[in-house]
Short mmCIF file of C-alpha atoms in Angstrom, two decimals:
data_model
loop_
_atom_site.label_atom_id
_atom_site.label_comp_id
_atom_site.label_asym_id
_atom_site.label_seq_id
_atom_site.Cartn_x
_atom_site.Cartn_y
_atom_site.Cartn_z
CA UNK A 3 70.39 127.54 12.38
CA UNK A 4 72.14 126.63 9.25
CA UNK A 5 73.61 123.07 8.81
CA UNK A 6 76.03 122.19 5.53
CA UNK A 7 76.44 118.46 5.49
CA UNK A 8 78.18 116.31 2.88
CA UNK A 9 77.41 112.74 2.76
CA UNK A 10 79.67 110.30 0.89
CA UNK A 11 80.23 107.12 -0.01
CA UNK A 12 79.81 104.01 -2.14
CA UNK A 13 77.06 104.30 -4.92
CA UNK A 14 74.41 101.88 -3.93
CA UNK A 15 74.87 102.51 -0.50
CA UNK A 16 71.76 105.18 -0.32
CA UNK A 17 73.84 108.02 0.16
CA UNK A 18 71.75 109.86 -2.17
CA UNK A 19 68.07 108.72 -0.64
CA UNK A 20 69.75 109.59 3.18
CA UNK A 21 70.12 113.26 1.90
CA UNK A 22 67.06 113.13 0.42
CA UNK A 23 65.16 111.90 3.23
CA UNK A 24 67.06 114.32 5.63
CA UNK A 25 66.27 117.45 3.49
CA UNK A 26 62.66 116.61 3.04
CA UNK A 27 62.64 115.92 6.58
CA UNK A 28 63.78 119.41 6.66
CA UNK A 29 60.94 120.66 4.47
CA UNK A 30 58.04 119.13 6.78
CA UNK A 31 60.21 121.23 9.65
CA UNK A 32 59.63 124.24 7.50
CA UNK A 33 63.38 124.95 6.72
CA UNK A 34 65.08 126.28 3.40
CA UNK A 35 66.53 123.05 2.12
CA UNK A 36 69.10 122.53 -0.68
CA UNK A 37 70.28 118.96 -2.14
CA UNK A 38 72.81 118.80 -4.23
CA UNK A 39 74.25 115.59 -5.91
CA UNK A 40 77.82 114.87 -7.48
CA UNK A 41 75.75 113.26 -11.09
CA UNK A 42 79.11 112.22 -12.66
CA UNK A 43 79.79 109.29 -13.91
CA UNK A 44 79.39 107.57 -10.89
CA UNK A 45 77.74 104.00 -10.19
CA UNK A 46 77.11 101.35 -8.28
CA UNK A 47 80.84 100.43 -6.76
CA UNK A 48 82.17 104.26 -7.44
CA UNK A 49 81.96 107.16 -5.51
CA UNK A 50 78.54 109.09 -4.67
CA UNK A 51 78.03 112.21 -2.92
CA UNK A 52 75.43 114.45 -1.87
CA UNK A 53 75.78 117.95 -0.44
CA UNK A 54 72.80 119.02 1.90
CA UNK A 55 72.03 122.28 3.39
CA UNK A 56 69.24 122.66 6.32
CA UNK A 57 68.50 126.50 7.32
CA UNK A 58 66.25 128.94 8.93
CA UNK A 59 67.33 131.14 5.99
CA UNK A 60 67.57 131.43 2.68
CA UNK A 61 70.43 129.30 0.86
CA UNK A 62 72.73 131.46 -0.84
CA UNK A 63 74.94 128.85 -2.72
CA UNK A 64 73.96 125.08 -2.90
CA UNK A 65 77.52 124.22 -3.70
CA UNK A 66 79.87 124.86 -0.44
CA UNK A 67 83.38 123.39 -0.21
CA UNK A 68 83.65 123.07 3.78
CA UNK A 69 80.87 121.81 6.15
CA UNK A 70 79.39 120.92 9.34
CA UNK A 71 79.27 117.87 9.07
CA UNK A 72 80.59 114.73 6.97
CA UNK A 73 79.04 111.37 6.85
CA UNK A 74 81.61 109.59 5.97
CA UNK A 75 81.19 105.84 4.38
CA UNK A 76 84.06 104.25 2.62
CA UNK A 77 87.84 105.22 2.46
CA UNK A 78 87.92 107.07 -0.69
CA UNK A 79 85.35 109.46 0.78
CA UNK A 80 87.48 109.83 4.08
CA UNK A 81 90.00 110.44 2.48
CA UNK A 82 88.62 113.63 0.26
CA UNK A 83 86.40 115.04 2.78
CA UNK A 84 88.06 114.63 6.18
CA UNK A 85 89.45 118.04 5.20
CA UNK A 86 86.77 119.43 4.55
CA UNK A 87 85.30 119.77 7.61
CA UNK A 88 85.21 123.48 9.37
CA UNK A 89 87.11 123.15 12.65
CA UNK A 90 84.80 122.15 15.80
CA UNK A 91 82.67 120.04 12.84
CA UNK A 92 81.64 116.69 12.93
CA UNK A 93 82.79 114.07 11.14
CA UNK A 94 80.79 110.77 10.80
CA UNK A 95 82.26 107.24 9.75
CA UNK A 96 81.28 103.64 9.39
CA UNK A 97 84.41 101.82 10.26
CA UNK A 98 83.56 98.81 7.48
CA UNK A 99 86.26 98.91 5.26
CA UNK A 100 88.12 101.53 6.96
CA UNK A 101 92.26 101.11 7.19
CA UNK A 102 93.41 104.92 7.91
CA UNK A 103 90.84 106.33 10.15
CA UNK A 104 90.36 109.74 10.54
CA UNK A 105 93.30 112.09 12.64
CA UNK A 106 92.43 115.45 12.81
CA UNK A 107 92.66 116.78 16.09
CA UNK A 108 90.19 120.38 15.47
CA UNK A 109 87.03 118.29 14.96
CA UNK A 110 84.70 116.06 16.85
CA UNK A 111 85.18 112.71 15.04
CA UNK A 112 82.28 109.66 15.52
CA UNK A 113 82.42 106.01 14.42
CA UNK A 114 79.43 103.97 13.92
CA UNK A 115 79.26 100.59 12.75
CA UNK A 116 76.46 100.89 11.06
CA UNK A 117 76.94 98.02 8.40
CA UNK A 118 78.07 95.35 11.02
CA UNK A 119 74.62 96.93 12.68
CA UNK A 120 72.50 96.83 9.52
CA UNK A 121 73.44 93.29 9.12
CA UNK A 122 72.87 92.06 12.55
CA UNK A 123 69.43 93.11 12.06
CA UNK A 124 69.11 91.34 8.87
CA UNK A 125 68.14 94.35 6.84
CA UNK A 126 71.03 95.25 4.69
CA UNK A 127 69.09 97.93 3.18
CA UNK A 128 68.09 100.00 5.72
CA UNK A 129 71.81 100.29 6.51
CA UNK A 130 72.02 104.22 5.48
CA UNK A 131 69.07 104.66 8.30
CA UNK A 132 71.27 103.29 11.10
CA UNK A 133 73.95 105.93 9.72
CA UNK A 134 70.69 108.96 9.53
CA UNK A 135 70.36 107.83 13.56
CA UNK A 136 73.55 108.26 14.20
CA UNK A 137 73.81 111.78 12.70
CA UNK A 138 70.16 112.86 14.15
CA UNK A 139 71.32 111.74 18.11
CA UNK A 140 74.30 113.60 17.89
CA UNK A 141 73.07 116.91 16.04
CA UNK A 142 69.04 117.20 16.17
CA UNK A 143 68.88 119.23 13.77
CA UNK A 144 65.10 117.74 12.74
CA UNK A 145 62.12 116.70 15.55
CA UNK A 146 62.10 112.69 14.73
CA UNK A 147 58.30 113.35 14.16
CA UNK A 148 59.22 114.95 10.63
CA UNK A 149 61.72 112.93 9.70
CA UNK A 150 59.06 109.62 9.87
CA UNK A 151 57.02 112.40 7.21
CA UNK A 152 59.79 113.04 5.54
CA UNK A 153 60.63 109.12 4.80
CA UNK A 154 57.09 108.97 3.69
CA UNK A 155 57.37 111.79 1.15
CA UNK A 156 60.58 110.73 -0.34
CA UNK A 157 59.54 106.95 -0.61
CA UNK A 158 56.78 105.93 -3.28
CA UNK A 159 53.47 104.69 -1.77
CA UNK A 160 54.74 100.96 -3.05
CA UNK A 161 57.29 101.04 -0.69
CA UNK A 162 55.29 102.21 2.54
CA UNK A 163 55.50 99.08 4.09
CA UNK A 164 59.22 99.82 4.60
CA UNK A 165 58.23 102.57 6.83
CA UNK A 166 58.41 100.54 10.22
CA UNK A 167 61.77 98.91 9.13
CA UNK A 168 63.45 102.14 8.63
CA UNK A 169 62.16 103.76 11.47
CA UNK A 170 63.70 100.87 13.73
CA UNK A 171 67.00 101.43 11.96
CA UNK A 172 67.07 105.25 12.86
CA UNK A 173 66.14 104.63 16.33
CA UNK A 174 69.00 102.12 16.45
CA UNK A 175 71.26 104.32 15.07
CA UNK A 176 70.88 106.73 17.73
CA UNK A 177 70.96 103.93 20.83
CA UNK A 178 74.72 102.49 19.05
CA UNK A 179 76.31 105.93 18.76
CA UNK A 180 76.23 105.95 22.37
CA UNK A 181 78.08 102.88 22.41
CA UNK A 182 81.35 104.06 19.97
CA UNK A 183 84.00 106.33 21.52
CA UNK A 184 85.45 109.48 20.18
CA UNK A 185 88.34 108.94 18.50
CA UNK A 186 91.43 109.91 20.18
CA UNK B 1 47.09 127.78 -2.47
CA UNK B 2 50.40 127.08 -4.58
CA UNK B 3 51.62 123.30 -3.77
CA UNK B 4 55.18 122.93 -2.10
CA UNK B 5 57.34 120.34 -3.00
CA UNK B 6 60.82 119.23 -3.00
CA UNK B 7 61.99 118.56 -6.29
CA UNK B 8 65.11 118.75 -8.65
CA UNK B 9 65.05 121.93 -11.41
CA UNK B 10 65.04 119.30 -13.88
CA UNK B 11 61.60 118.05 -12.40
CA UNK B 12 60.38 120.88 -12.22
CA UNK B 13 60.69 122.38 -15.49
CA UNK B 14 58.20 119.10 -16.25
CA UNK B 15 55.91 119.45 -13.68
CA UNK B 16 55.70 123.18 -14.23
CA UNK B 17 55.15 122.41 -18.17
CA UNK B 18 52.01 120.17 -17.40
CA UNK B 19 50.56 122.67 -15.34
CA UNK B 20 50.58 125.36 -17.29
CA UNK B 21 48.84 123.69 -20.42
CA UNK B 22 51.71 122.75 -22.73
CA UNK B 23 50.17 121.06 -26.04
CA UNK B 24 53.67 119.01 -26.34
CA UNK B 25 56.73 118.46 -25.68
CA UNK B 26 59.60 116.82 -28.34
CA UNK B 27 63.07 115.84 -26.58
CA UNK B 28 66.04 113.05 -27.05
CA UNK B 29 67.66 111.89 -23.60
CA UNK B 30 70.76 113.89 -22.67
CA UNK B 31 72.61 113.75 -19.25
CA UNK B 32 72.00 116.19 -17.31
CA UNK B 33 68.61 117.01 -18.27
CA UNK B 34 66.99 113.26 -18.77
CA UNK B 35 64.63 113.89 -16.15
CA UNK B 36 62.62 116.22 -17.65
CA UNK B 37 61.26 113.71 -20.10
CA UNK B 38 61.52 110.88 -17.70
CA UNK B 39 59.43 113.16 -15.44
CA UNK B 40 56.90 113.67 -18.13
CA UNK B 41 56.48 109.90 -19.18
CA UNK B 42 55.97 109.14 -15.70
CA UNK B 43 53.28 111.99 -15.47
CA UNK B 44 51.60 110.38 -18.30
CA UNK B 45 49.80 113.95 -19.09
CA UNK B 46 48.21 112.97 -21.97
CA UNK B 47 46.01 111.11 -20.00
CA UNK B 48 44.86 113.98 -18.09
CA UNK B 49 45.33 117.74 -20.12
CA UNK B 50 45.66 115.55 -23.57
CA UNK B 51 49.50 116.71 -24.01
CA UNK B 52 52.03 114.85 -25.96
CA UNK B 53 54.82 113.75 -25.01
CA UNK B 54 57.47 112.39 -27.50
CA UNK B 55 61.06 111.03 -27.45
CA UNK B 56 61.74 111.92 -30.85
CA UNK B 57 64.69 110.02 -32.71
CA UNK B 58 67.12 112.95 -32.53
CA UNK B 59 67.29 116.64 -31.67
CA UNK B 60 67.14 117.31 -35.13
CA UNK B 61 63.90 116.02 -35.17
CA UNK B 62 62.84 117.07 -31.43
CA UNK B 63 63.57 121.00 -32.91
CA UNK B 64 61.58 120.60 -36.42
CA UNK B 65 58.72 118.59 -34.71
CA UNK B 66 58.57 121.70 -32.43
CA UNK B 67 58.76 124.33 -35.63
CA UNK B 68 55.49 122.27 -36.92
CA UNK B 69 53.12 122.61 -33.66
CA UNK B 70 54.33 126.44 -33.36
CA UNK B 71 53.37 127.01 -36.74
CA UNK B 72 49.80 125.56 -35.34
CA UNK B 73 49.83 127.87 -32.81
CA UNK B 74 49.95 125.11 -29.95
CA UNK B 75 52.61 125.83 -26.78
CA UNK B 76 55.62 123.26 -27.60
CA UNK B 77 58.84 123.04 -26.38
CA UNK B 78 62.20 120.70 -26.27
CA UNK B 79 65.00 119.96 -23.47
CA UNK B 80 68.61 118.92 -24.20
CA UNK B 81 71.89 119.80 -22.73
CA UNK B 82 74.99 121.77 -24.53
CA UNK B 83 75.51 119.24 -27.50
CA UNK B 84 72.14 117.92 -28.29
CA UNK B 85 71.14 122.13 -28.48
CA UNK B 86 74.08 122.58 -31.25
CA UNK B 87 72.11 120.39 -33.23
CA UNK B 88 68.96 122.02 -32.99
CA UNK B 89 70.43 125.33 -34.25
CA UNK B 90 69.31 125.04 -37.87
CA UNK B 91 66.19 125.02 -36.39
CA UNK B 92 66.23 127.58 -34.10
CA UNK B 93 67.00 129.44 -36.49
CA UNK B 94 64.36 128.41 -38.82
CA UNK B 95 62.16 129.36 -35.95
CA UNK B 96 63.27 132.47 -35.48
CA UNK B 97 62.80 133.32 -38.86
CA UNK B 98 59.49 132.67 -39.25
CA UNK B 99 59.01 134.18 -35.78
CA UNK B 100 57.34 131.40 -34.21
CA UNK B 101 56.90 130.76 -30.34
CA UNK B 102 58.28 128.38 -28.91
CA UNK B 103 60.28 127.01 -25.35
CA UNK B 104 63.50 125.49 -25.65
CA UNK B 105 65.71 124.75 -22.39
CA UNK B 106 69.36 124.20 -22.41
CA UNK B 107 70.66 122.34 -18.98
CA UNK B 108 74.10 123.29 -19.52
CA UNK B 109 76.86 121.05 -19.54
CA UNK B 110 80.60 121.75 -19.94
CA UNK B 111 82.28 122.01 -23.85
CA UNK B 112 83.54 121.58 -26.44
CA UNK B 113 82.49 119.00 -27.77
CA UNK B 114 80.47 115.99 -26.12
CA UNK B 115 83.00 117.45 -23.32
CA UNK B 116 81.32 116.12 -19.77
CA UNK B 117 78.10 115.96 -18.18
CA UNK B 118 79.22 118.49 -15.50
CA UNK B 119 77.61 121.69 -14.94
CA UNK B 120 78.88 124.70 -16.85
CA UNK B 121 77.60 128.13 -18.46
CA UNK B 122 80.01 127.88 -21.89
CA UNK B 123 77.04 127.97 -24.15
CA UNK B 124 76.11 131.78 -22.96
CA UNK B 125 77.21 132.98 -26.63
CA UNK B 126 75.40 130.55 -28.23
CA UNK B 127 72.21 131.05 -26.62
CA UNK B 128 72.44 135.11 -26.52
CA UNK B 129 74.38 135.76 -29.56
CA UNK B 130 73.32 133.89 -32.50
CA UNK B 131 74.13 129.82 -32.19
CA UNK B 132 72.28 129.94 -35.48
CA UNK B 133 72.39 131.29 -38.75
CA UNK B 134 71.54 134.53 -39.61
CA UNK B 135 70.43 138.00 -37.37
CA UNK B 136 68.34 136.99 -35.03
CA UNK B 137 67.80 136.71 -31.34
CA UNK B 138 66.50 134.37 -28.61
CA UNK B 139 64.71 135.49 -25.37
CA UNK B 140 66.96 134.35 -23.00
CA UNK B 141 66.03 133.63 -19.26
CA UNK B 142 68.34 132.18 -16.40
CA UNK B 143 66.45 130.68 -13.67
CA UNK B 144 68.89 130.88 -10.98
CA UNK B 145 67.08 128.32 -8.51
CA UNK B 146 64.19 125.13 -8.85
CA UNK B 147 61.37 127.94 -8.37
CA UNK B 148 62.67 129.47 -10.88
CA UNK B 149 63.22 126.23 -13.45
CA UNK B 150 59.48 126.23 -12.50
CA UNK B 151 58.45 129.93 -13.16
CA UNK B 152 60.08 130.60 -16.26
CA UNK B 153 58.14 127.90 -17.95
CA UNK B 154 55.27 130.37 -17.86
CA UNK B 155 57.15 133.11 -18.02
CA UNK B 156 58.83 131.64 -21.04
CA UNK B 157 55.53 130.98 -23.01
CA UNK B 158 54.07 134.07 -22.10
CA UNK B 159 57.20 136.05 -23.41
CA UNK B 160 57.48 133.75 -26.59
CA UNK B 161 53.46 134.14 -27.45
CA UNK B 162 53.55 138.16 -26.82
CA UNK B 163 56.50 138.46 -29.38
CA UNK B 164 56.26 135.41 -31.62
CA UNK B 165 59.89 134.67 -30.81
CA UNK B 166 61.62 131.19 -29.85
CA UNK B 167 62.18 131.82 -25.96
CA UNK B 168 65.28 129.59 -24.38
CA UNK B 169 65.54 128.47 -20.26
CA UNK B 170 69.46 128.58 -20.43
CA UNK B 171 69.97 126.63 -17.15
CA UNK B 172 72.69 124.10 -16.20
CA UNK B 173 73.61 120.73 -14.51
CA UNK B 174 73.59 122.82 -11.18
CA UNK B 175 70.16 124.33 -10.95
CA UNK B 176 68.96 120.55 -13.11
CA UNK B 177 70.55 118.62 -10.75
CA UNK B 178 69.92 119.97 -7.69
CA UNK B 179 66.67 118.99 -5.08
CA UNK B 180 64.68 122.41 -3.54
CA UNK B 181 61.38 123.76 -2.27
CA UNK B 182 59.23 124.74 -5.43
CA UNK B 183 55.68 125.77 -5.46
CA UNK B 184 53.52 125.45 -7.88
CA UNK B 185 50.28 127.17 -9.83
CA UNK B 186 47.30 125.20 -9.79
CA UNK B 187 46.82 123.35 -13.12
CA UNK B 188 45.29 125.32 -16.24
CA UNK B 189 43.83 123.87 -18.91
CA UNK B 190 45.10 123.58 -21.96
CA UNK B 191 44.26 126.10 -24.60
CA UNK B 192 41.31 124.70 -26.84
CA UNK B 193 41.21 124.64 -31.08
CA UNK B 194 39.43 127.56 -30.81
CA UNK B 195 41.50 129.36 -28.36
CA UNK B 196 44.57 128.64 -30.46
CA UNK B 197 42.93 129.70 -33.25
CA UNK B 198 41.56 132.73 -31.73
CA UNK B 199 44.99 134.09 -29.76
CA UNK B 200 47.14 132.91 -32.88
CA UNK B 201 45.43 134.34 -35.95
CA UNK B 202 48.57 133.95 -38.22
CA UNK B 203 48.41 129.92 -37.06
CA UNK B 204 47.93 126.97 -39.55
CA UNK B 205 45.05 125.59 -37.82
CA UNK B 206 42.89 125.21 -41.34
CA UNK B 207 41.87 128.13 -43.77
CA UNK B 208 38.41 129.79 -43.52
CA UNK B 209 36.69 131.20 -46.33
CA UNK B 210 36.85 134.64 -44.33
CA UNK B 211 40.67 135.22 -45.05
CA UNK B 212 43.80 134.03 -46.92
CA UNK B 213 46.24 131.64 -46.06
CA UNK B 214 48.32 131.90 -43.89
CA UNK B 215 52.31 130.73 -44.55
CA UNK B 216 54.47 130.31 -42.28
CA UNK B 217 57.87 130.15 -44.01
CA UNK B 218 61.31 131.54 -43.03
CA UNK B 219 62.40 131.93 -46.79
CA UNK B 220 62.24 134.77 -48.87
CA UNK B 221 64.22 134.20 -52.06
CA UNK B 222 64.01 138.04 -52.98
CA UNK B 223 66.32 140.23 -51.29
CA UNK B 224 64.58 143.27 -50.47
CA UNK B 225 61.67 140.89 -48.87
CA UNK B 226 64.39 139.12 -46.76
CA UNK B 227 65.95 142.71 -45.51
CA UNK B 228 61.87 143.69 -44.83
CA UNK B 229 61.47 140.82 -42.44
CA UNK B 230 65.05 141.43 -41.01
CA UNK B 231 64.18 144.78 -40.32
CA UNK B 232 60.52 143.85 -38.71
CA UNK B 233 62.68 141.17 -36.53
CA UNK B 234 65.40 143.58 -35.58
CA UNK B 235 62.53 146.56 -34.58
CA UNK B 236 60.94 143.77 -32.83
CA UNK B 237 64.66 142.95 -30.64
CA UNK B 238 64.64 146.63 -30.35
CA UNK B 239 61.18 146.84 -28.46
CA UNK B 240 62.27 143.38 -26.34
CA UNK B 241 65.55 145.32 -25.17
CA UNK B 242 63.53 148.18 -24.30
CA UNK B 243 60.46 146.34 -22.04
CA UNK B 244 61.43 142.98 -20.87
CA UNK B 245 64.56 143.52 -19.29
CA UNK B 246 64.93 141.25 -15.68
CA UNK B 247 67.33 141.58 -13.34
CA UNK B 248 67.65 141.35 -9.06
CA UNK B 249 70.26 143.75 -6.84
CA UNK B 250 71.83 141.43 -3.43
CA UNK B 251 73.09 144.43 -1.34
CA UNK B 252 73.60 146.64 -3.77
CA UNK B 253 72.61 149.67 -2.27
CA UNK B 254 75.84 151.08 -1.03
CA UNK B 255 77.92 148.12 -2.87
CA UNK B 256 81.34 149.43 -3.56
CA UNK B 257 82.12 146.37 -5.24
CA UNK B 258 79.72 144.84 -7.84
CA UNK B 259 79.81 141.00 -9.06
CA UNK B 260 77.46 140.38 -12.13
CA UNK B 261 76.65 136.81 -12.29
CA UNK B 262 74.03 134.62 -13.62
CA UNK B 263 71.92 130.94 -12.88
CA UNK B 264 74.21 129.11 -10.55
CA UNK B 265 77.39 131.06 -10.75
CA UNK B 266 75.05 133.65 -9.39
CA UNK B 267 74.07 131.54 -6.63
CA UNK B 268 77.92 131.21 -5.64
CA UNK B 269 78.58 134.57 -5.84
CA UNK B 270 75.35 135.73 -3.56
CA UNK B 271 77.59 133.36 -0.60
CA UNK B 272 80.87 135.15 -1.80
CA UNK B 273 78.97 138.47 -1.02
CA UNK B 274 77.36 137.58 2.49
CA UNK B 275 81.68 136.74 3.03
CA UNK B 276 82.96 139.52 1.65
CA UNK B 277 80.54 141.62 3.87
CA UNK B 278 81.48 139.90 6.88
CA UNK B 279 84.90 140.85 6.18
CA UNK B 280 83.69 144.67 6.38
CA UNK B 281 84.28 145.03 1.93
CA UNK B 282 81.14 146.50 0.88
CA UNK B 283 80.27 144.25 -2.25
CA UNK B 284 77.10 143.63 -4.08
CA UNK B 285 75.94 141.47 -6.63
CA UNK B 286 73.37 141.97 -10.02
CA UNK B 287 71.77 139.10 -11.27
CA UNK B 288 70.57 139.15 -14.99
CA UNK B 289 67.57 137.40 -15.36
CA UNK B 290 67.10 138.22 -18.97
CA UNK B 291 70.22 137.48 -20.70
CA UNK B 292 68.48 138.59 -24.08
CA UNK B 293 67.62 141.07 -23.25
CA UNK B 294 70.77 141.75 -21.36
CA UNK B 295 70.47 144.69 -18.44
CA UNK B 296 73.25 146.80 -19.95
CA UNK B 297 71.71 150.84 -18.69
CA UNK B 298 71.06 148.78 -15.28
CA UNK B 299 75.03 147.06 -14.98
CA UNK B 300 76.16 151.18 -16.23
CA UNK B 301 73.96 152.79 -13.48
CA UNK B 302 76.80 151.39 -11.63
CA UNK B 303 80.00 152.61 -13.65
CA UNK B 304 80.17 155.96 -11.38
CA UNK B 305 78.90 154.21 -8.11
CA UNK B 306 81.59 151.64 -8.02
CA UNK B 307 85.22 151.14 -8.24
CA UNK B 308 85.27 147.60 -9.91
CA UNK B 309 82.96 144.38 -11.43
CA UNK B 310 83.40 141.60 -10.77
CA UNK B 311 81.71 138.85 -13.63
CA UNK B 312 81.92 135.04 -12.13
CA UNK B 313 81.40 132.46 -14.58
CA UNK B 314 81.61 129.10 -15.00
CA UNK B 315 83.01 129.49 -18.06
CA UNK B 316 86.03 131.30 -20.38
CA UNK B 317 84.54 134.57 -19.91
CA UNK B 318 81.45 135.22 -22.14
CA UNK B 319 79.08 137.54 -20.36
CA UNK B 320 81.63 139.67 -19.10
CA UNK B 321 82.10 140.78 -22.87
CA UNK B 322 78.72 142.36 -22.35
CA UNK B 323 79.25 143.90 -18.90
CA UNK B 324 82.49 145.60 -20.65
CA UNK B 325 80.10 146.86 -23.49
CA UNK B 326 77.29 148.07 -20.50
CA UNK B 327 80.19 149.92 -18.82
CA UNK B 328 81.91 151.19 -21.59
CA UNK B 329 85.64 151.42 -20.37
CA UNK B 330 84.40 153.99 -17.15
CA UNK B 331 85.00 151.26 -14.47
CA UNK B 332 87.11 148.52 -14.13
CA UNK B 333 85.54 145.28 -15.41
CA UNK B 334 87.29 141.37 -14.62
CA UNK B 335 86.63 137.82 -15.01
CA UNK B 336 87.00 135.11 -12.87
CA UNK B 337 85.66 131.28 -14.24
CA UNK B 338 86.32 127.86 -14.11
CA UNK B 339 85.75 125.72 -17.14
CA UNK B 340 84.90 122.16 -17.98
CA UNK B 341 82.10 121.11 -15.25
CA UNK B 342 84.63 122.64 -12.45
CA UNK B 343 82.75 125.09 -9.98
CA UNK B 344 84.28 127.23 -7.75
CA UNK B 345 83.22 127.73 -4.40
CA UNK B 346 82.01 130.85 -2.44
CA UNK B 347 85.19 131.57 -0.98
CA UNK B 348 86.95 131.49 -4.62
CA UNK B 349 85.10 133.99 -5.68
CA UNK B 350 85.57 136.49 -3.01
CA UNK B 351 89.33 135.96 -3.53
CA UNK B 352 89.09 136.68 -6.98
CA UNK B 353 87.12 139.86 -5.95
CA UNK B 354 89.86 140.46 -3.04
CA UNK B 355 92.88 139.70 -5.68
CA UNK B 356 91.49 140.83 -9.34
CA UNK B 357 89.24 143.53 -7.88
CA UNK B 358 90.55 145.52 -4.59
CA UNK B 359 94.26 144.41 -4.96
CA UNK B 360 94.78 144.35 -8.89
#
């Protein structure tokens, strides 16, 4: 198994930390992982992205320009990365603020309204975990048990009291992905 | 039992330094390597191993702090990125001239000038051909994974002390910023003062009545004395060239086409080799791990075996000159590069192999 993922959105949306939790979950599952951030002059409000690769075998290049999955959290990133999904691949996007929706017919497109859901849950900061939960529901690349271990590993100890809240968000993401429809 | 972590390359450098028993780190922040000092500061090793971590007022100050610490026989290191390393060149030349061991990490970004903060390999020439003035060489190690970032700290110190020569870890923004799994050795204690004196009798740790005083200098005003020092240095570099070449081969056994790449470019090229193989093209990759000493002989051994060599680098063509020297015209050698912080994709490199080498 090898899964090449790009996660892209605004800086401050938790793009890099979502990638880190995913990567740590892979480590907990005994997989090879790489996490390669765009570390440019991005800042809060600018764009941020990270390439995460999870694999049963050793990873040659941590940098790839085509992805099995794109997790997209804003319009700029959708414009940039829709075309980078491999044919037959998966694109998940948050509908919040999206005016030009994805149009490709040769990939599987899902929408998760995580921003709206996070507001409903009164837990805006766990928005990225809702998205992660949605992704994991569609592609169970890592077991939930290992995701929780990964979460624990990647959060500093002083934030460990937030783990139940994050877990709830991950599970909710898995639930609401049922409610969304494949975009025609 | 080795400890498994998920870390950035820069963080791994810091963790490995503390675990190896380094005495002092002196540095000045610059992207994309600021996590080295940030991690050290967060680890607070001065409270555990006694290691000194100091933010100097500039890169010029850092390298001269290294000169002082190394002169006393201590294990000292610094890290920076391209413009900062340029500032250090005078000090590096002095340290090489005075034959002192130390470790310098360069997490390269695009240049020239202040350039960009994105990854590049455009400091190859600076690292292996001089950089500072005078006839000198650095021992240059090129890690291509976070694990090697960790492992090469210890290796660089071992080689530096073995040959009393500054060693450089030539990395870049890709390897520095990415996270991978990394395993660490147990903590090793720092040398005691007695061990420093015993292991490094040349160091300035205080004169004892039974010997002459030790003098650390790179100044030899008499030309014949300077030449004698140059001859000694050249003999040392020759010995390093003979004994310390390190490289890795990937799918080279039956290769008809060879790629030679180092560091992050080697990671990308490895995938290009896999892609070429999937198309039925017998490609292989030779990855120099030591850039000085360069694997001249080992690359030349392919001259008669392969139909062409591609050298993908994140620069305008630097290591390709050494590959050409190695094969001395016996086989076609081409360079493929991106510059200024742009990174080629595995398929761009694979295409270059087909266009420049196979079809060219």
